[in-house]
Coordinates of C-alpha atoms in Angstrom, one line a residue:
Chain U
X1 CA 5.1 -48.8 7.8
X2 CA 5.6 -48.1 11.5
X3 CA 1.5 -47.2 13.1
X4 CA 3.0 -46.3 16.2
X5 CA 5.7 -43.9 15.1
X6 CA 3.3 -42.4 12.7
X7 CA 0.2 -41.8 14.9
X8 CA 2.8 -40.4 17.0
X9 CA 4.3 -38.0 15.0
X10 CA 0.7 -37.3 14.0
X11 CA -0.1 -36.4 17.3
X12 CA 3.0 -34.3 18.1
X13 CA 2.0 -32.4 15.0
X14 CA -1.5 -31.8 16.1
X15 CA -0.1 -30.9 19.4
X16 CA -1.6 -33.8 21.3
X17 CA 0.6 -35.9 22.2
X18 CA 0.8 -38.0 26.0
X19 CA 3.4 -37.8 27.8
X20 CA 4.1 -41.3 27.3
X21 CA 4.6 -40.6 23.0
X22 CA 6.7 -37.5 24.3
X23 CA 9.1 -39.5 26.0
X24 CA 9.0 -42.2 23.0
X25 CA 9.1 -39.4 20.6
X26 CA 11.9 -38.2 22.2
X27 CA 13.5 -41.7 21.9
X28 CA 13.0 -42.1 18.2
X29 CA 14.6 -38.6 18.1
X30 CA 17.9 -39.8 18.9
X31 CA 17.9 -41.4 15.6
X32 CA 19.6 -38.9 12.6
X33 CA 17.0 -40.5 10.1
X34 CA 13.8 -40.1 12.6
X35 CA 14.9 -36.7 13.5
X36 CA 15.2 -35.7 9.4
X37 CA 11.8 -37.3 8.8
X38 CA 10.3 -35.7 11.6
X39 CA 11.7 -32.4 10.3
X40 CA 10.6 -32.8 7.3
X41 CA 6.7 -33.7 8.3
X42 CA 6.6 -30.9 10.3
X43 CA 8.3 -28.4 7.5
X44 CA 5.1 -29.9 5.5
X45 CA 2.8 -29.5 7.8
X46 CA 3.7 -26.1 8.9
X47 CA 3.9 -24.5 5.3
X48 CA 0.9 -26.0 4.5
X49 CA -0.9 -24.3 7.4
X50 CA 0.6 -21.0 5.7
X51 CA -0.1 -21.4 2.6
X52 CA -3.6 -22.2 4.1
X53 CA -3.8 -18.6 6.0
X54 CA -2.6 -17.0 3.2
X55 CA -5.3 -18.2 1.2
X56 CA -7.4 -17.3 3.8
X57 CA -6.3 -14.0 3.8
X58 CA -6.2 -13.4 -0.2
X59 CA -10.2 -14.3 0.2
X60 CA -11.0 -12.0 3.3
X61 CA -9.3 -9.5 1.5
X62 CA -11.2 -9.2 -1.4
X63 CA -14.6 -9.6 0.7
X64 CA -13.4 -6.8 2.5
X65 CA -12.1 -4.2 -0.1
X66 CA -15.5 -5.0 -2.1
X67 CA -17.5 -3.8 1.1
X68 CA -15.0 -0.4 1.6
X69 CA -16.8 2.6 0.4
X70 CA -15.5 2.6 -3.2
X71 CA -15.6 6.4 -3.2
X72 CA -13.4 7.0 -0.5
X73 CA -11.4 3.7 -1.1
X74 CA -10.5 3.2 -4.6
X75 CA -8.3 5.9 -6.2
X76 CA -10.8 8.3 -6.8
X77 CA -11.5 9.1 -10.4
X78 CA -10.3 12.6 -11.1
X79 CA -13.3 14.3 -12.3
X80 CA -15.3 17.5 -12.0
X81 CA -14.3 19.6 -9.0
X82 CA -16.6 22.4 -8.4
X83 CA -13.8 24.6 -7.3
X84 CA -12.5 24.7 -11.2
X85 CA -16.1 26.5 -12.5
X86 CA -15.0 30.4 -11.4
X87 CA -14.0 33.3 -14.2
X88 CA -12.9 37.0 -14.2
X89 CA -10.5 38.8 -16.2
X90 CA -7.2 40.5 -15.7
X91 CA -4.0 40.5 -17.4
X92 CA -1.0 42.1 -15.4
X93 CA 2.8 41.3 -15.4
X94 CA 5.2 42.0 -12.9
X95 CA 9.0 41.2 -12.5
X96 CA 10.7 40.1 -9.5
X97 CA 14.4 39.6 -9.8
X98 CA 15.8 37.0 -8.2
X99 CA 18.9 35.6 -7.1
X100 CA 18.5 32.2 -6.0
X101 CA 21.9 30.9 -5.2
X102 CA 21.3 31.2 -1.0
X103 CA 17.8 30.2 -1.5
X104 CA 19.1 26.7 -3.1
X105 CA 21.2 25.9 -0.9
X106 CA 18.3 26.5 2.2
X107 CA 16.3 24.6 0.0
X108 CA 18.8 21.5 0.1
X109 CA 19.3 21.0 3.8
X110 CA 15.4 22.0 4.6
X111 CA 14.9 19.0 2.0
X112 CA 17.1 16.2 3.7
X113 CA 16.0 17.1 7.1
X114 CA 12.3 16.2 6.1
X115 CA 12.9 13.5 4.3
X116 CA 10.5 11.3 6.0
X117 CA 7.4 10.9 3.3
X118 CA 7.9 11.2 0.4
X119 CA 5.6 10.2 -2.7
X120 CA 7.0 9.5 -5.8
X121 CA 4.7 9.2 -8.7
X122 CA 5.8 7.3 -11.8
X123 CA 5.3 8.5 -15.2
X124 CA 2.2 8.0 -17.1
X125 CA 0.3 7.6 -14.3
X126 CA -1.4 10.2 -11.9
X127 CA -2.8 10.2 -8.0
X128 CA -4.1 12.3 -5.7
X129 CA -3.6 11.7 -1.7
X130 CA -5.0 13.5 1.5
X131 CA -2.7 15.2 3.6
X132 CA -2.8 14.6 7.8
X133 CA -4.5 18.1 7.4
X134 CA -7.4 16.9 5.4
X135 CA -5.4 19.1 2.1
X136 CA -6.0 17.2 -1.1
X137 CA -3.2 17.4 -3.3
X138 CA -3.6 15.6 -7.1
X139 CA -0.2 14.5 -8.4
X140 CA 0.5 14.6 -11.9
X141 CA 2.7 12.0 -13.8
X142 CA 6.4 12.1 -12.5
X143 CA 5.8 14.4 -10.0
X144 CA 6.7 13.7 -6.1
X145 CA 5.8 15.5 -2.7
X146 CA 7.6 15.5 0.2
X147 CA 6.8 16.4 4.0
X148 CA 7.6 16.1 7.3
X149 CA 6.1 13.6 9.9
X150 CA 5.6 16.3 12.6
X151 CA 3.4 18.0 9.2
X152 CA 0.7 19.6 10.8
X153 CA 2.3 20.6 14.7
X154 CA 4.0 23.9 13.4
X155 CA 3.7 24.5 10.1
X156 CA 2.2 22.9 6.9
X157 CA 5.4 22.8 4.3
X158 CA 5.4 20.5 1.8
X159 CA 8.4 20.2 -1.1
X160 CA 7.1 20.0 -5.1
X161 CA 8.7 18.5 -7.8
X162 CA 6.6 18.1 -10.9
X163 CA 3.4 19.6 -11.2
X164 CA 0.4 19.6 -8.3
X165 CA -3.0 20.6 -8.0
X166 CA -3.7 22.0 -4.0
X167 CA -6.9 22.4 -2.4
X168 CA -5.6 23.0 0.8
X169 CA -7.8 23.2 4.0
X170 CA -8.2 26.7 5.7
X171 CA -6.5 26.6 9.1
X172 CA -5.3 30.2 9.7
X173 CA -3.0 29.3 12.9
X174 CA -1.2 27.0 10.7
X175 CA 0.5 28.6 7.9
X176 CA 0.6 26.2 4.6
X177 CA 3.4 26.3 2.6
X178 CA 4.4 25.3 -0.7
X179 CA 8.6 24.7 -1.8
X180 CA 9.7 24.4 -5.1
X181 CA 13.6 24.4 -5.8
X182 CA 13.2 28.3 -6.6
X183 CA 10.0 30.0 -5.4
X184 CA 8.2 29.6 -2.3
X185 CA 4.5 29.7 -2.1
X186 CA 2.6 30.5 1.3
X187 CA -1.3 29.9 1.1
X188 CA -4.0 31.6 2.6
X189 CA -6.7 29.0 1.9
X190 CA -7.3 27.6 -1.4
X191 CA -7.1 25.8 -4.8
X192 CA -4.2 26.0 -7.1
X193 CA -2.3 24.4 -9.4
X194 CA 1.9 24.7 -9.3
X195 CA 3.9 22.7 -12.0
X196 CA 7.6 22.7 -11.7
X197 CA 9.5 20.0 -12.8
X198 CA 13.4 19.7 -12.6
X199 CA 14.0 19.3 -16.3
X200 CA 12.0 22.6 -16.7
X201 CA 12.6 26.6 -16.8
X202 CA 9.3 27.6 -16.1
X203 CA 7.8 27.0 -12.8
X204 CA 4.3 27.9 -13.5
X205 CA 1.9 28.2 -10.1
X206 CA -2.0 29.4 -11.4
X207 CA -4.5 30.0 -9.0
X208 CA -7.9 29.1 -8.9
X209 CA -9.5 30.2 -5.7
X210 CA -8.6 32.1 -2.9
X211 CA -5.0 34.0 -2.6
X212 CA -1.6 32.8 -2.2
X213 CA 1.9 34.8 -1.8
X214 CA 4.6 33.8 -3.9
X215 CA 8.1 34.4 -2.7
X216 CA 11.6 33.8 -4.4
X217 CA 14.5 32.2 -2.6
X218 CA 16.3 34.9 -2.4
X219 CA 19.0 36.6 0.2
X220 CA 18.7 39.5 -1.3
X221 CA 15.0 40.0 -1.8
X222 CA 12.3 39.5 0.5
X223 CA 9.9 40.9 -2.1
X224 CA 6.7 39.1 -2.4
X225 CA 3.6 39.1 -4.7
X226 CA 0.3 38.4 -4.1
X227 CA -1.8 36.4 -6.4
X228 CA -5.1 37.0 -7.5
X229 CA -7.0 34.0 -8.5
X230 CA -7.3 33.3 -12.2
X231 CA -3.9 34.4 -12.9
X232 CA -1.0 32.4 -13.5
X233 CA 2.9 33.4 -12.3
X234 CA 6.0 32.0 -14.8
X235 CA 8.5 32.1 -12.8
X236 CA 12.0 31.7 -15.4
X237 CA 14.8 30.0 -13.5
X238 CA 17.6 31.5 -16.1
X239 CA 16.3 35.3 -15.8
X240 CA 14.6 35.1 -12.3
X241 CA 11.7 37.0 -13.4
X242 CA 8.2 36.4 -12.5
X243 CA 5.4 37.2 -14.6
X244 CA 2.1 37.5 -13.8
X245 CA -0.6 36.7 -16.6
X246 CA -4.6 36.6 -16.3
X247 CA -5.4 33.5 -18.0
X248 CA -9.4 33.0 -17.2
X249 CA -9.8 32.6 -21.3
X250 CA -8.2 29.3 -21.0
X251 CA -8.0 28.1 -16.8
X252 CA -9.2 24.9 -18.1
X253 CA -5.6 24.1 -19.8
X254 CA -4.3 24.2 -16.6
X255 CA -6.3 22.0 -14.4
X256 CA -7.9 19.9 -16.9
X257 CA -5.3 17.3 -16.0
X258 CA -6.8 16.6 -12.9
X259 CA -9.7 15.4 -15.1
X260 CA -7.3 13.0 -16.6
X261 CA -7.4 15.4 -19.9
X262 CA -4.5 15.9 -21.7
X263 CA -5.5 19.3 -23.3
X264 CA -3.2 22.2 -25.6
X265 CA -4.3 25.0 -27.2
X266 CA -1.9 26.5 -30.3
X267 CA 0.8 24.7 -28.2
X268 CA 4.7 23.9 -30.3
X269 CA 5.3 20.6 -31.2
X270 CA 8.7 21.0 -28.5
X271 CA 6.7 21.5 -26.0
X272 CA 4.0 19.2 -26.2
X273 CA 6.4 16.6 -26.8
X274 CA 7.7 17.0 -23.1
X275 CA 4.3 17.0 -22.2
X276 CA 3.7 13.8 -24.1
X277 CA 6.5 12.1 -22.4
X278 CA 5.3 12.2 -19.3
X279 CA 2.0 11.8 -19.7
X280 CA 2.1 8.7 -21.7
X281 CA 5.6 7.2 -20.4
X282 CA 7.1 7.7 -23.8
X283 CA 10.4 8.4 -25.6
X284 CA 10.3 11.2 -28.2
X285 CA 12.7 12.1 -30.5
X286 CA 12.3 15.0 -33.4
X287 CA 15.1 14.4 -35.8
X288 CA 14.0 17.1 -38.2
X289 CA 14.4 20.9 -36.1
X290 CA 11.8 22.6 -38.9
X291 CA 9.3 20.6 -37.0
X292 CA 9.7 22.0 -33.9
X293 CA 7.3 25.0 -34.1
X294 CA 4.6 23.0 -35.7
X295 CA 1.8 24.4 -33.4
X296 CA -1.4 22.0 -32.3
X297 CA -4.5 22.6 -30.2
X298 CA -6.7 19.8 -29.3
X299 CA -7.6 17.3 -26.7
X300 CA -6.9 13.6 -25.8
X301 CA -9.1 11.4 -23.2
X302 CA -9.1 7.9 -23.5
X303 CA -6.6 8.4 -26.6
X304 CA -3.5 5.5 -26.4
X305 CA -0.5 7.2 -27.1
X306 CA -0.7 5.8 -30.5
X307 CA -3.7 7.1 -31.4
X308 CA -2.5 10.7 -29.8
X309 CA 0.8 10.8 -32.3
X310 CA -1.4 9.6 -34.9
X311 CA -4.1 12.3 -34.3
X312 CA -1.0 14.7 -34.5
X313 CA 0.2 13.1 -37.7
X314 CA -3.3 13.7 -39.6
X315 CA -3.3 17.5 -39.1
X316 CA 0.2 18.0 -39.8
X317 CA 2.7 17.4 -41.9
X318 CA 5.3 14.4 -40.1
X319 CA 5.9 10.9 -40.2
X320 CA 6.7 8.9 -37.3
X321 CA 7.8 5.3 -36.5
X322 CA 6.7 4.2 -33.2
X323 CA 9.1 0.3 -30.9
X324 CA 8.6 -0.2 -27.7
X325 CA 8.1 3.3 -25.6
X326 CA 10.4 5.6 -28.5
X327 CA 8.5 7.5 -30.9
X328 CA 10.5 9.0 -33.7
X329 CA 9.0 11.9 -35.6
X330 CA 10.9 12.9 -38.6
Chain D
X1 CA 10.4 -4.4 1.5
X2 CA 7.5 -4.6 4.6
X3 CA 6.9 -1.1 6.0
X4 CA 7.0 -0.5 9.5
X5 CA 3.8 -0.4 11.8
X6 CA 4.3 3.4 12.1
X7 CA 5.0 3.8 8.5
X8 CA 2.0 2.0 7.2
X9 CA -0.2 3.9 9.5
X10 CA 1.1 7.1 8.1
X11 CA 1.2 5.8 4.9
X12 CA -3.1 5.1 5.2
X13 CA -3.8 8.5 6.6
X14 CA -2.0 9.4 2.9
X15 CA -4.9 7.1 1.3
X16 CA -1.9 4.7 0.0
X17 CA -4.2 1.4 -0.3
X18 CA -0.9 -0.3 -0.6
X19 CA -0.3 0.1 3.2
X20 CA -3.6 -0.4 3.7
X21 CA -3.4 -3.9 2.1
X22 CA 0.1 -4.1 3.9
X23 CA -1.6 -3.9 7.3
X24 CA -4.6 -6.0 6.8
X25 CA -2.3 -9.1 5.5
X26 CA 0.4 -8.7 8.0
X27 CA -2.5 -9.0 11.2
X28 CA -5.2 -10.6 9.8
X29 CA -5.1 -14.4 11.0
X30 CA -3.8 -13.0 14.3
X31 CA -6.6 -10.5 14.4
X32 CA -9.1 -13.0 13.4
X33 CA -7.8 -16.2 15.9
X34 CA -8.1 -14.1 18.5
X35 CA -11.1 -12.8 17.9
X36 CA -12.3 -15.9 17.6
X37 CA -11.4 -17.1 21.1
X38 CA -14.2 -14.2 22.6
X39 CA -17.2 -14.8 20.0
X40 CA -16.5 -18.4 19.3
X41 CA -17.4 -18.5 15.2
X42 CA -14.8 -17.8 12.6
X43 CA -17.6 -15.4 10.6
X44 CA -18.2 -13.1 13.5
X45 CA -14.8 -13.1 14.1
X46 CA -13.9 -12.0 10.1
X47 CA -16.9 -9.6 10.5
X48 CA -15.3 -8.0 13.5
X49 CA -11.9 -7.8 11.7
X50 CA -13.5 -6.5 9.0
X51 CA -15.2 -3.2 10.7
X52 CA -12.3 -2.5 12.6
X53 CA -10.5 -2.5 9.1
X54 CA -12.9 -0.1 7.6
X55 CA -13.3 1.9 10.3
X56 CA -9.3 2.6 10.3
X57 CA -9.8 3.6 6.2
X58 CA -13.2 5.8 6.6
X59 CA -11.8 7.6 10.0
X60 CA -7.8 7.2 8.8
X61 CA -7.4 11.4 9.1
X62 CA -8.7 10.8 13.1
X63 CA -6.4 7.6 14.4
X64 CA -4.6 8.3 16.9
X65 CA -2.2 5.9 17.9
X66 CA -0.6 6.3 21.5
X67 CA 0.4 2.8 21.9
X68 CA 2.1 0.6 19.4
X69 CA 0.1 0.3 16.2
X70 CA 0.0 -4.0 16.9
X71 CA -1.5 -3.4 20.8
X72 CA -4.1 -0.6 19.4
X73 CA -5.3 -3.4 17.1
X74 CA -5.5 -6.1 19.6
X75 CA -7.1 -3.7 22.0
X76 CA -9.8 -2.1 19.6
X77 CA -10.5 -6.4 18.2
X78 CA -10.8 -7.0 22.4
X79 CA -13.4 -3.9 22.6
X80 CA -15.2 -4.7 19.7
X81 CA -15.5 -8.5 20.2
X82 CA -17.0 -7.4 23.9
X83 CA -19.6 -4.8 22.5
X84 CA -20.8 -7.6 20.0
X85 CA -21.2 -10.1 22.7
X86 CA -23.0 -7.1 24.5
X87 CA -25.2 -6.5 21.8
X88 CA -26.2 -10.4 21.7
X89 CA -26.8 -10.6 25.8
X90 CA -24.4 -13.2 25.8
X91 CA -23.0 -13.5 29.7
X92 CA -19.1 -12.6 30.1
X93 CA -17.5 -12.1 33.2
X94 CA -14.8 -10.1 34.1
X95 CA -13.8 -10.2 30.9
X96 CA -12.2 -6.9 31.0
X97 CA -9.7 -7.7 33.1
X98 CA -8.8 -10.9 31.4
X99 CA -5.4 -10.2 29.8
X100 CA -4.3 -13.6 29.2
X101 CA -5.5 -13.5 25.6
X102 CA -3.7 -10.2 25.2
X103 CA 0.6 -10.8 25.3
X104 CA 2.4 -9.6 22.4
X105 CA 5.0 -12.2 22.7
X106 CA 2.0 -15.1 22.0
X107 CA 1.2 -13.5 18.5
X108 CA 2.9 -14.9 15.9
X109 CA 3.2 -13.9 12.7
X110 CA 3.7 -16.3 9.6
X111 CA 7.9 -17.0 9.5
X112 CA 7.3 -16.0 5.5
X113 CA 6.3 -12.6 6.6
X114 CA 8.5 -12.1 9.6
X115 CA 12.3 -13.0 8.3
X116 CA 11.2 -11.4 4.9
X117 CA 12.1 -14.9 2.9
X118 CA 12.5 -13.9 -0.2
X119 CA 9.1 -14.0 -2.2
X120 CA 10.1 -15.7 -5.3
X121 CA 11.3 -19.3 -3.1
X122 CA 8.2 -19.1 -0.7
X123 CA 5.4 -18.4 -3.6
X124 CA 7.2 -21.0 -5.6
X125 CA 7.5 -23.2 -2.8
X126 CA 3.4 -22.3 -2.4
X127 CA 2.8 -23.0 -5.9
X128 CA 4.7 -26.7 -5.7
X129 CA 2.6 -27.3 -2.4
X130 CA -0.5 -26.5 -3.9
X131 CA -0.3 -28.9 -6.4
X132 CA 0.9 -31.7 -4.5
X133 CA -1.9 -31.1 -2.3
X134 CA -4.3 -30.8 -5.1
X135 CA -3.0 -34.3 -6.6
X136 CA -4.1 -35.9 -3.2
X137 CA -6.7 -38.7 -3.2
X138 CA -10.0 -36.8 -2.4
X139 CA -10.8 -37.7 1.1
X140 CA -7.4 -37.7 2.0
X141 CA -7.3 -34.2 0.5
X142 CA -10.6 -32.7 2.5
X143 CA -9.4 -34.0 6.1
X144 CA -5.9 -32.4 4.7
X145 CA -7.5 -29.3 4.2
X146 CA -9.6 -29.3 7.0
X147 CA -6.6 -29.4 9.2
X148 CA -4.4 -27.4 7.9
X149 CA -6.4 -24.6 6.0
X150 CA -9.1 -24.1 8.7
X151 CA -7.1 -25.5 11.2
X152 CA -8.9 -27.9 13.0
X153 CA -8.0 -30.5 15.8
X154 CA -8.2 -33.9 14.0
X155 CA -10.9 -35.0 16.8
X156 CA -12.7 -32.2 15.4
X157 CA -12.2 -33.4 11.9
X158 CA -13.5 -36.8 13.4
X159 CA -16.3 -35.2 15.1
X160 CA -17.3 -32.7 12.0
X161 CA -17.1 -35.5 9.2
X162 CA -18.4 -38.5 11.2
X163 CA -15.7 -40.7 11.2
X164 CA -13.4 -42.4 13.7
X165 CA -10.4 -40.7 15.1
X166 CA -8.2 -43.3 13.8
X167 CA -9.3 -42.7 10.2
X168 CA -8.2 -39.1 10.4
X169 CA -5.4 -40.1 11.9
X170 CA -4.5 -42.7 9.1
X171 CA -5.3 -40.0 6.1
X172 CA -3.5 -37.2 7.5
X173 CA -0.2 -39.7 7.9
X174 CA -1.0 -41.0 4.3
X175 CA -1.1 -37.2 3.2
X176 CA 1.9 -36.6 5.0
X177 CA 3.7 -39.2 3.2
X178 CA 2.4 -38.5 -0.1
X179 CA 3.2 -35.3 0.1
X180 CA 6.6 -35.7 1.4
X181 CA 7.1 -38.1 -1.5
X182 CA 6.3 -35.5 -4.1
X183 CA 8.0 -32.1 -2.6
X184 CA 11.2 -34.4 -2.0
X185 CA 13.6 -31.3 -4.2
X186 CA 12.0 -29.0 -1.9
X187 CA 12.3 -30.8 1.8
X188 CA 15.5 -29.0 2.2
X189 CA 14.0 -25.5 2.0
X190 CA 11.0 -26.1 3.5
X191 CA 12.5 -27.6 6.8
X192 CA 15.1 -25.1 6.6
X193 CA 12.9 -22.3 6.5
X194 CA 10.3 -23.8 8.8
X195 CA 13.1 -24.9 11.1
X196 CA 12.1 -22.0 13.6
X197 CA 8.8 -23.5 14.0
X198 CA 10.1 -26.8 15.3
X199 CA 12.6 -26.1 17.5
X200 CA 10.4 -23.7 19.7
X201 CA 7.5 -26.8 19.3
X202 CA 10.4 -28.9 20.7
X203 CA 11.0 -26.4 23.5
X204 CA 7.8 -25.4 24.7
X205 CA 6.9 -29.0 24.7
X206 CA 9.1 -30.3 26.7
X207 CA 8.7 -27.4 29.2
X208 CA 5.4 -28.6 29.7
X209 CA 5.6 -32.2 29.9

């Protein structure tokens, strides 16, 4: 073993070396197998001081998300929110027709020219964020939201697909605004909860607190409503009616989600099972029609989404095989 | 994929920890060597890193960021490092004005991170290492570490662990060659993706002999 080439390359490696082991290091250099080795001692050397930081880093990390306020840091369990406890009672129904064709095809190139954030939630799984305005939104499995960067500057528009519970902050000089792919909703400060997800005909929007004006994408109608809280609009995509329906009895139904409760009340079998889907991430197919209109009311927490079919299963009448994600009910 | 600066900062004020992680790992052992360099100990420096940190996720709906997001950290570390040495009366002159510390082209960010090597080859790579270097004779190993994972100067190694220079010199080249010896399937990799590292060494070195 050569001493001198290796407490040379030692000291080039610490970054010490004198000039005189430069100008010998340089020498040895000219030689194919010095220059390979030298590579390679430094390659070690190097990753080694990497894989050191990283280390490093993995450990400062975890010091420093254990001393970050958990309430503001870690995703915030969805729990009771205040602004859910409020009653009254009305039941009222109006119709707004709408033709949507013009209001689509708005919708479209409003939606690739604000492309810039967009968050995607997968399914089974739920999140809530803050918007630059301070606007909690809570998004339910498989739902996204989509806004512009200059959000905030001139107006407050963000797009929906899937359901989302707003709580929007009051700024009256900066309109908020809701898009779905059919109805627009303009808030005037408030809490509400708008579910319209591609694969469905309903888009449902119930409010909670405060007042909000619903408008369809339509050329040829500029008619808006107003909504009152408590009440819930079903917008139909195939008819283009609205209806409006008081639904204090049951408001729970519709925001209980946010409270990471999967709750129905007399609710088919068909539907539930798209509800299902999503919540748990599943597959389920009904081979038998009859079953359909089986109707269930009940609640899951913590339930897996065995257990939930299973809990299904007692007070009915099916079977069901469950591989993987699929669920067969038969 | 890493997110750019911008990005991650408007990903944060979204209260997407993910970014927030991003951001942290992507500066951190910049952040924290140069914070070292104003309060001299690596724990003050980590503390400082860490309020600055926390102060961007508790007041993320407030930043405002007029410069790039990589100068606003240097600058706020630089601000924060001063107040602390304020706080202990330590004497600084002129410190203000001292912008040799701050030149975007000195920070360097780990190669891994910056030409986006694919993860799988660098955390296998990091897993082979790891091992080799664990399978090291143990005093060998601790001057090792020493060097390379707190990055001392081997006369500081000498000076911290009481020994001669010449026996730190001696177990780092043993560890060198017994690591060389066992990572021998992965020398090509690791030089070729390290290879960036040593030929700037080999430049700025001879510039300044």
């Amino acid at each position: 073993m050569d001493i001198e080439k290796n407490k040379n390359i030692i000291h080039f490696l610490d970054g010490n070396s004198t000039k005189k082991e430069w100008i010998e290091l340089q020498k040895l250099l000219q030689n194919a197998d010095n220059k390979k080795e030298l590579e390679e001692y430094e390659g070690i050397w190097n990753a080694a001081e990497i894989l050191g930081s990283k280390k490093n880093i993995d450990a400062s990390w975890k010091k420093l998300e254990n001393n970050l306020n958990t309430n503001t840091y870690q995703k915030r369990k969805l729990s009771n929110s205040p602004f859910l406890k409020i009653a009254a009672i009305f039941i009222v129904a109006f119709g707004l027709g709408i033709l949507f064709n013009y209001y689509t095809s708005n919708y479209k190139s409003l939606k690739t020219a604000l492309n810039n954030t967009k968050i995607q939630i997968p399914l089974g799984s739920k999140s809530n964020i803050t918007l630059p305005d301070g606007t909690k939104v809570w998004l339910n499995s498989g739902s996204s939201i989509q806004y512009s960067n200059d959000f905030i500057q001139n107006t407050r528009e963000v797009f929906i697909n899937g359901e989302a519970f707003f709580n929007v902050t009051d700024n009256k000089n900066v309109p908020f605004i809701v898009h779905t792919s059919h109805i627009n909703i303009k808030v005037h400060g408030t809490s509400f909860n708008i579910k319209s997800y591609e694969n469905e005909n309903i888009i449902e929007t119930t409010l909670i607190e405060g007042l909000i004006e619903i408008t369809g994408k339509n050329k040829n109608s500029s008619k808006s409503i107003f909504l009152k809280p408590e009440y819930k609009a079903s917008f139909n995509k195939e008819s283009n009616k609205l209806e409006i329906k008081n639904i204090k009895p049951e408001m729970y139904l519709y925001t209980s989600w946010i409270d990471n409760k999967f709750v129905f009340n007399n609710e088919s079998l068909k539907s539930l099972t798209t509800r299902l889907e999503r919540w748990y991430d599943l597959e389920i197919e009904i081979k038998n029609n009859e079953l359909f209109n089986l109707r269930f009311s009940g609640t899951f927490t913590n339930e897996t989404a065995e257990q939930a079919i299973h809990a299904l299963k007692l007070s009915s009448t099916f079977n069901y095989s469950i591989a993987k994600n699929k669920v067969i009910i038969y | 994929m890493p997110r750019e600066d911008k990005i991650l900062i408007q990903d944060i004020k979204l209260a997407d920890n993910s970014a927030f992680k991003e951001l942290f790992y992507k500066y951190y052992t910049a952040l924290h060597t140069y914070a070292i360099k104003f309060v001299n100990s690596s724990e003050i420096a980590e503390e400082i890193v860490h309020d600055l940190y926390t102060a961007i996720w508790n007041k993320k709906n407030e930043i405002k960021i007029t410069t790039s997001v990589k100068s606003y950290l240097y600058t706020s570390i630089r601000n924060r490092c001063i107040s602390q040495l304020r706080k202990k009366k330590v004497y600084f002159q002129r410190i203000d004005d001292d912008d040799e510390y701050f030149d975007e082209s000195k920070i360097i960010i780990p190669v891994s991170q910056e030409n986006g090597l694919s993860a799988l080859i660098a955390s296998e790579l990091e897993d082979k290492l790891m091992v080799a270097i664990e399978k090291l004779p143990e005093r060998c190993k601790e001057i090792f570490l020493l060097s390379r994972f707190k990055g001392l100067k081997q006369k500081e190694i000498a000076e911290e662990m009481n020994l001669s220079i010449n026996t730190v010199e001696k177990q780092i080249s043993r560890a060198l060659q017994k690591l060389r010896n066992a990572l021998k399937p992965y020398l090509p990799i690791i030089t070729l993706f390290l290879l960036k590292i040593f030929i700037f060494c080999t430049v700025y070195k001879f510039n300044i002999v």
